[in-house]
PDB file of C-alpha atoms in Angstrom:
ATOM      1  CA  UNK A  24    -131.050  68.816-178.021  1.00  0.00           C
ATOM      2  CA  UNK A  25    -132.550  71.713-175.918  1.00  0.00           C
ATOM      3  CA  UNK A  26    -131.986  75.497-177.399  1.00  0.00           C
ATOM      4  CA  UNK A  27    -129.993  76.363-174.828  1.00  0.00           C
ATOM      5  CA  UNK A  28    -127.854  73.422-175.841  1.00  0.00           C
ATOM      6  CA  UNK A  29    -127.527  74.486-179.429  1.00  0.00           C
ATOM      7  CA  UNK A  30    -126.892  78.014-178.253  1.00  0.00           C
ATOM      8  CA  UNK A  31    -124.117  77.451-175.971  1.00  0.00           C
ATOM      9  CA  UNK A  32    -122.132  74.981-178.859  1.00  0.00           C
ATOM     10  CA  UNK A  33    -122.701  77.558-181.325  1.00  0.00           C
ATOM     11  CA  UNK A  34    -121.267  80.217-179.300  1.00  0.00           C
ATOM     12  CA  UNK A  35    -118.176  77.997-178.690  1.00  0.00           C
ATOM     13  CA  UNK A  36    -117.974  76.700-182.362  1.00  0.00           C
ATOM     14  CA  UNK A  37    -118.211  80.702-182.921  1.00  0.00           C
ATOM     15  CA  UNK A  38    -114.976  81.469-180.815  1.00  0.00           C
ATOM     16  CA  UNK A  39    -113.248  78.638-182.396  1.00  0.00           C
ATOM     17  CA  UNK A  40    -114.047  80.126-185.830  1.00  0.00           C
ATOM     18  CA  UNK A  41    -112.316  83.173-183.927  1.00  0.00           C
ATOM     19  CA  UNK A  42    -109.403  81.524-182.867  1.00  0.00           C
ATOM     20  CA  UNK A  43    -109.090  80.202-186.468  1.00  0.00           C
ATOM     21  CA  UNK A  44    -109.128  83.738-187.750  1.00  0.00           C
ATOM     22  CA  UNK A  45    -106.583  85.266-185.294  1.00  0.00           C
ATOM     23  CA  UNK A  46    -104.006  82.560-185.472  1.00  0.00           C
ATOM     24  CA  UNK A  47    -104.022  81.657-189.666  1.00  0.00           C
ATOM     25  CA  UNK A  48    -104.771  85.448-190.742  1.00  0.00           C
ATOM     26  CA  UNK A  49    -103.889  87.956-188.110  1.00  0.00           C
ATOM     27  CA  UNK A  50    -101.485  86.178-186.170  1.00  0.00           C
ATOM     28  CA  UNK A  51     -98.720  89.194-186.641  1.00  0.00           C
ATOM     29  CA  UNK A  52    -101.244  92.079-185.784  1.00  0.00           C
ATOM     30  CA  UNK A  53    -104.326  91.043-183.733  1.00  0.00           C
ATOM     31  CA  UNK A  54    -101.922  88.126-182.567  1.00  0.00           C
ATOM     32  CA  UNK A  55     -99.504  89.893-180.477  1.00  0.00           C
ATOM     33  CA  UNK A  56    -102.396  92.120-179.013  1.00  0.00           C
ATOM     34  CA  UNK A  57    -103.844  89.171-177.619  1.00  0.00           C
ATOM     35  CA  UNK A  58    -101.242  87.140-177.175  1.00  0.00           C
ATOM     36  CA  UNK A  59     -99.023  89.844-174.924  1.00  0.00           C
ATOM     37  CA  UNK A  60     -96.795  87.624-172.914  1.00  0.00           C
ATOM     38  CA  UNK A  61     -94.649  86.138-176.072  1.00  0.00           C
ATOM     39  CA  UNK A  62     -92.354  88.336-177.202  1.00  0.00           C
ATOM     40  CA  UNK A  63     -93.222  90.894-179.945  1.00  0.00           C
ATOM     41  CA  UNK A  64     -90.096  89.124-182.743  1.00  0.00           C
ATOM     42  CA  UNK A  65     -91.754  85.517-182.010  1.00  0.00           C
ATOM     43  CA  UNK A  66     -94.691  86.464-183.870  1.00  0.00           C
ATOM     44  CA  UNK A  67     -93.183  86.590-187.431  1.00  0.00           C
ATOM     45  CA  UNK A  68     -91.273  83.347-187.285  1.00  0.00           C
ATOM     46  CA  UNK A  69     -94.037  81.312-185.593  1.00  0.00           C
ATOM     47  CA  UNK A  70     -96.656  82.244-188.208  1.00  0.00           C
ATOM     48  CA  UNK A  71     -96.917  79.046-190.238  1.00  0.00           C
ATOM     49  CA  UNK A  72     -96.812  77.327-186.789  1.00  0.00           C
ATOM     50  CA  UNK A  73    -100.010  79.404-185.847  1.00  0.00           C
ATOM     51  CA  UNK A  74    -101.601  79.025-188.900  1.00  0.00           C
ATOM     52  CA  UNK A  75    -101.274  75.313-188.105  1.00  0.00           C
ATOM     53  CA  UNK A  76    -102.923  75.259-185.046  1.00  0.00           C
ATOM     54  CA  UNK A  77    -105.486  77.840-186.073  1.00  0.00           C
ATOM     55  CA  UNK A  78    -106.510  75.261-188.503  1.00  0.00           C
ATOM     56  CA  UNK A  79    -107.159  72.649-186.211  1.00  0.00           C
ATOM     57  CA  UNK A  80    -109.067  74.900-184.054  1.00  0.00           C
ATOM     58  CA  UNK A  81    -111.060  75.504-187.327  1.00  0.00           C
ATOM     59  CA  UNK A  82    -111.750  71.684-187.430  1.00  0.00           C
ATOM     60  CA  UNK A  83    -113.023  72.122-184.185  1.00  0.00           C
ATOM     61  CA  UNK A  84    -115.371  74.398-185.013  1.00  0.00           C
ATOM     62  CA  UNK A  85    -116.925  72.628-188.541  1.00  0.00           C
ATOM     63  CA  UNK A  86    -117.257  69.218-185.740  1.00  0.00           C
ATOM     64  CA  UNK A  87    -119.663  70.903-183.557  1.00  0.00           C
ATOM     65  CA  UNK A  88    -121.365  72.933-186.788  1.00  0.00           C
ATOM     66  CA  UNK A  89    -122.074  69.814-187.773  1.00  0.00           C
ATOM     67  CA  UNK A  90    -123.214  68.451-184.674  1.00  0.00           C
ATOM     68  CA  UNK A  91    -126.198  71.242-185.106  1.00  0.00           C
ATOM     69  CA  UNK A  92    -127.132  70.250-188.481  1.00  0.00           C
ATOM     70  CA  UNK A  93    -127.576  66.100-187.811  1.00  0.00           C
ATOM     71  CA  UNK A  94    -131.189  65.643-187.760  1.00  0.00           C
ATOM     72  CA  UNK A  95    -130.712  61.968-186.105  1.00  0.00           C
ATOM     73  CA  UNK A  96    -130.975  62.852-182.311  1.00  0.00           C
ATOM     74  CA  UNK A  97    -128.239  60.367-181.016  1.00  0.00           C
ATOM     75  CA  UNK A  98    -125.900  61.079-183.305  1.00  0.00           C
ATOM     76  CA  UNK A  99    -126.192  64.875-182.815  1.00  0.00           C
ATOM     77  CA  UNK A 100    -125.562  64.395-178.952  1.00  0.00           C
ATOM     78  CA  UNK A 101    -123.093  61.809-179.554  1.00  0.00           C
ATOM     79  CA  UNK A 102    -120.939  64.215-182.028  1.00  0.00           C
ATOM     80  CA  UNK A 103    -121.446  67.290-180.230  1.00  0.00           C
ATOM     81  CA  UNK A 104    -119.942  64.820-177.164  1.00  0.00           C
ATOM     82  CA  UNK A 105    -117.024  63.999-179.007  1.00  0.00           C
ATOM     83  CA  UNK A 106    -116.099  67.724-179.894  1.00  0.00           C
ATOM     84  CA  UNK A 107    -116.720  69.344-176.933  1.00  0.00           C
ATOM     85  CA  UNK A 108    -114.591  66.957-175.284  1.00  0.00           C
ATOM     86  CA  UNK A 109    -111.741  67.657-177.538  1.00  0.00           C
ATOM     87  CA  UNK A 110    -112.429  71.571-177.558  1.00  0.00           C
ATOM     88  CA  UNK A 111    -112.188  70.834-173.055  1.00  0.00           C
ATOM     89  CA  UNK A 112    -108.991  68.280-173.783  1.00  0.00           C
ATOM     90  CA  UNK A 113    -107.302  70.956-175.859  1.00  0.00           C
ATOM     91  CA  UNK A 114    -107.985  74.256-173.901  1.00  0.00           C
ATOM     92  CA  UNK A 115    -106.857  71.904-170.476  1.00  0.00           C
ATOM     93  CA  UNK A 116    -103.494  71.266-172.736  1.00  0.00           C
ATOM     94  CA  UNK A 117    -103.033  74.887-173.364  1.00  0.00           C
ATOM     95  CA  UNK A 118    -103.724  75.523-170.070  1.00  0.00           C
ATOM     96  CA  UNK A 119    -100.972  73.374-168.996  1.00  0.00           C
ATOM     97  CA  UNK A 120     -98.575  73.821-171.201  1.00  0.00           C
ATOM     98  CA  UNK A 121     -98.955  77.770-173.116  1.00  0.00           C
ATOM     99  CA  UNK A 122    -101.254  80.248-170.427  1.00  0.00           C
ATOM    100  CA  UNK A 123    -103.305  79.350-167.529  1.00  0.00           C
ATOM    101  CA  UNK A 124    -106.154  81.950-168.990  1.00  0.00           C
ATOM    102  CA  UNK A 125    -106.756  79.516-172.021  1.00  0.00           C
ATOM    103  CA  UNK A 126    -108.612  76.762-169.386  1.00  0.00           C
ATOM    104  CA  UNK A 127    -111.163  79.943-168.643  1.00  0.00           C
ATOM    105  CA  UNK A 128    -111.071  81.333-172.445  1.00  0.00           C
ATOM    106  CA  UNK A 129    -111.593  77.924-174.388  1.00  0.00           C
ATOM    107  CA  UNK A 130    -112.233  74.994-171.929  1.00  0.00           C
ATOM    108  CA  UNK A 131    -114.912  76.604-169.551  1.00  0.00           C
ATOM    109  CA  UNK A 132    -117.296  77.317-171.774  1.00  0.00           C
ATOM    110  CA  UNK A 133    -117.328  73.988-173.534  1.00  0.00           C
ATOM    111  CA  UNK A 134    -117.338  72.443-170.250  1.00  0.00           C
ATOM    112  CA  UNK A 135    -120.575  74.737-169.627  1.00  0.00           C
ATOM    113  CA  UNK A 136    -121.949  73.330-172.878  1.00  0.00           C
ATOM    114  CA  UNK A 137    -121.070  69.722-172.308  1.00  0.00           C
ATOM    115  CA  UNK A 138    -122.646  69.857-168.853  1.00  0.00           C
ATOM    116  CA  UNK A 139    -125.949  71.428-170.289  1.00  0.00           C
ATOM    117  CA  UNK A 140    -126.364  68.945-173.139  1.00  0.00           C
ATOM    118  CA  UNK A 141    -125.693  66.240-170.762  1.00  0.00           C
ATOM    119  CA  UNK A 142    -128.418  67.489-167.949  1.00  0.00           C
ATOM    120  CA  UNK A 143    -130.666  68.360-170.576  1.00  0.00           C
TER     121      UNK A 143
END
């Protein structure tokens, strides 16, 4: 794996870790600053729901940690694979079903990853 490759999962890993942050710890302050188009009294009673899903983007991020610290070659390309593709299936969800700014926020740049590793 090139170290552009590593560089560019890292960075997404890193927003996920982000994500994470905003939506299980600061989903009721940071959260409605970024979030502006729900309405400001959805915040409180969706906070366990965001917490939820700020988990799972936490998963997200250990998957392609991990895919940096396998030392077998395949495997590392072959798990880094798997969660980029899930980072790319779940920002083209959100896309379709939250805010159209998500595919450009959380799918683009793992597609930009994927595509590297791939070609490289």
């Amino acid at each position: 794996m090139s170290l552009l490759t590593k560089i560019l999962i890292g960075l997404v890993a890193l927003e996920h870790i982000y994500i994470l942050w905003l939506e299980m710890f600061a989903w009721t302050t940071r959260g409605r600053k970024t979030f502006r188009s729900l309405p400001a009294e959805l915040f409180e009673p969706t906070k366990s729901l965001a917490a939820n899903q700020g988990l799972y983007n936490g998963f997200l991020a250990a998957g392609l940690i991990w895919s940096l610290l396998i030392q077998d070659p395949a495997w590392c390309v072959n798990v880094a694979i798997f969660f980029l593709g899930c980072v790319i299936v779940a920002g083209v969800f959100g896309a379709l079903t939250a805010q159209k700014s998500i595919f450009w926020v959380q799918a683009m740049p793992a597609i930009i990853a994927l595509l590297v590793l791939l070609l490289t």
